[in-house]
Amino acid sequence: MNYQIDVTQPARYDGECQMIHPQAERIKHLTFNGKPVDPQATFLVADQ
């Protein structure tokens, strides 16, 4: 998985994990295995 964070856009959450900008989208160019991720795709993230 690769992505870029657009720091010119406002953060969605503050330092206390409270949503402050619900429309904010900082993640750009999200890919998985070199292909763009479908916005409707679901991923399971596990901690090893």
GROMACS .gro file of C-alpha atoms in nm:
model
   48
    1MET     CA    1   0.000   0.000   0.000
    2ASN     CA    2   0.130   0.343  -0.096
    3TYR     CA    3  -0.018   0.688  -0.057
    4GLN     CA    4   0.066   1.056  -0.036
    5ILE     CA    5  -0.049   1.290   0.240
    6ASP     CA    6  -0.144   1.636   0.115
    7VAL     CA    7  -0.042   1.856   0.408
    8THR     CA    8  -0.189   2.162   0.234
    9GLN     CA    9  -0.535   2.026   0.322
   10PRO     CA   10  -0.680   2.050   0.675
   11ALA     CA   11  -0.658   1.751   0.907
   12ARG     CA   12  -0.984   1.562   0.963
   13TYR     CA   13  -0.909   1.493   1.332
   14ASP     CA   14  -0.740   1.698   1.604
   15GLY     CA   15  -0.478   1.578   1.854
   16GLU     CA   16  -0.754   1.441   2.079
   17CYS     CA   17  -0.898   1.226   1.795
   18GLN     CA   18  -1.203   1.450   1.766
   19MET     CA   19  -1.335   1.509   1.414
   20ILE     CA   20  -1.294   1.876   1.327
   21HIS     CA   21  -1.319   1.879   0.944
   22PRO     CA   22  -1.549   1.595   0.826
   23GLN     CA   23  -1.501   1.680   0.458
   24ALA     CA   24  -1.118   1.689   0.475
   25GLU     CA   25  -0.932   1.444   0.251
   26ARG     CA   26  -0.553   1.449   0.287
   27ILE     CA   27  -0.475   1.103   0.146
   28LYS     CA   28  -0.400   1.116  -0.227
   29HIS     CA   29  -0.286   0.859  -0.484
   30LEU     CA   30  -0.374   0.553  -0.273
   31THR     CA   31  -0.250   0.232  -0.439
   32PHE     CA   32  -0.228  -0.136  -0.344
   33ASN     CA   33   0.007  -0.366  -0.536
   34GLY     CA   34   0.069  -0.078  -0.776
   35LYS     CA   35  -0.297  -0.031  -0.869
   36PRO     CA   36  -0.536   0.247  -0.759
   37VAL     CA   37  -0.760   0.146  -0.468
   38ASP     CA   38  -1.134   0.136  -0.537
   39PRO     CA   39  -1.299   0.383  -0.294
   40GLN     CA   40  -1.548   0.107  -0.204
   41ALA     CA   41  -1.276  -0.151  -0.127
   42THR     CA   42  -1.244  -0.293   0.224
   43PHE     CA   43  -0.912  -0.386   0.388
   44LEU     CA   44  -0.847  -0.582   0.704
   45VAL     CA   45  -0.544  -0.445   0.890
   46ALA     CA   46  -0.376  -0.679   1.138
   47ASP     CA   47  -0.095  -0.615   1.386
   48GLN     CA   48   0.170  -0.885   1.390
   0.00000   0.00000   0.00000
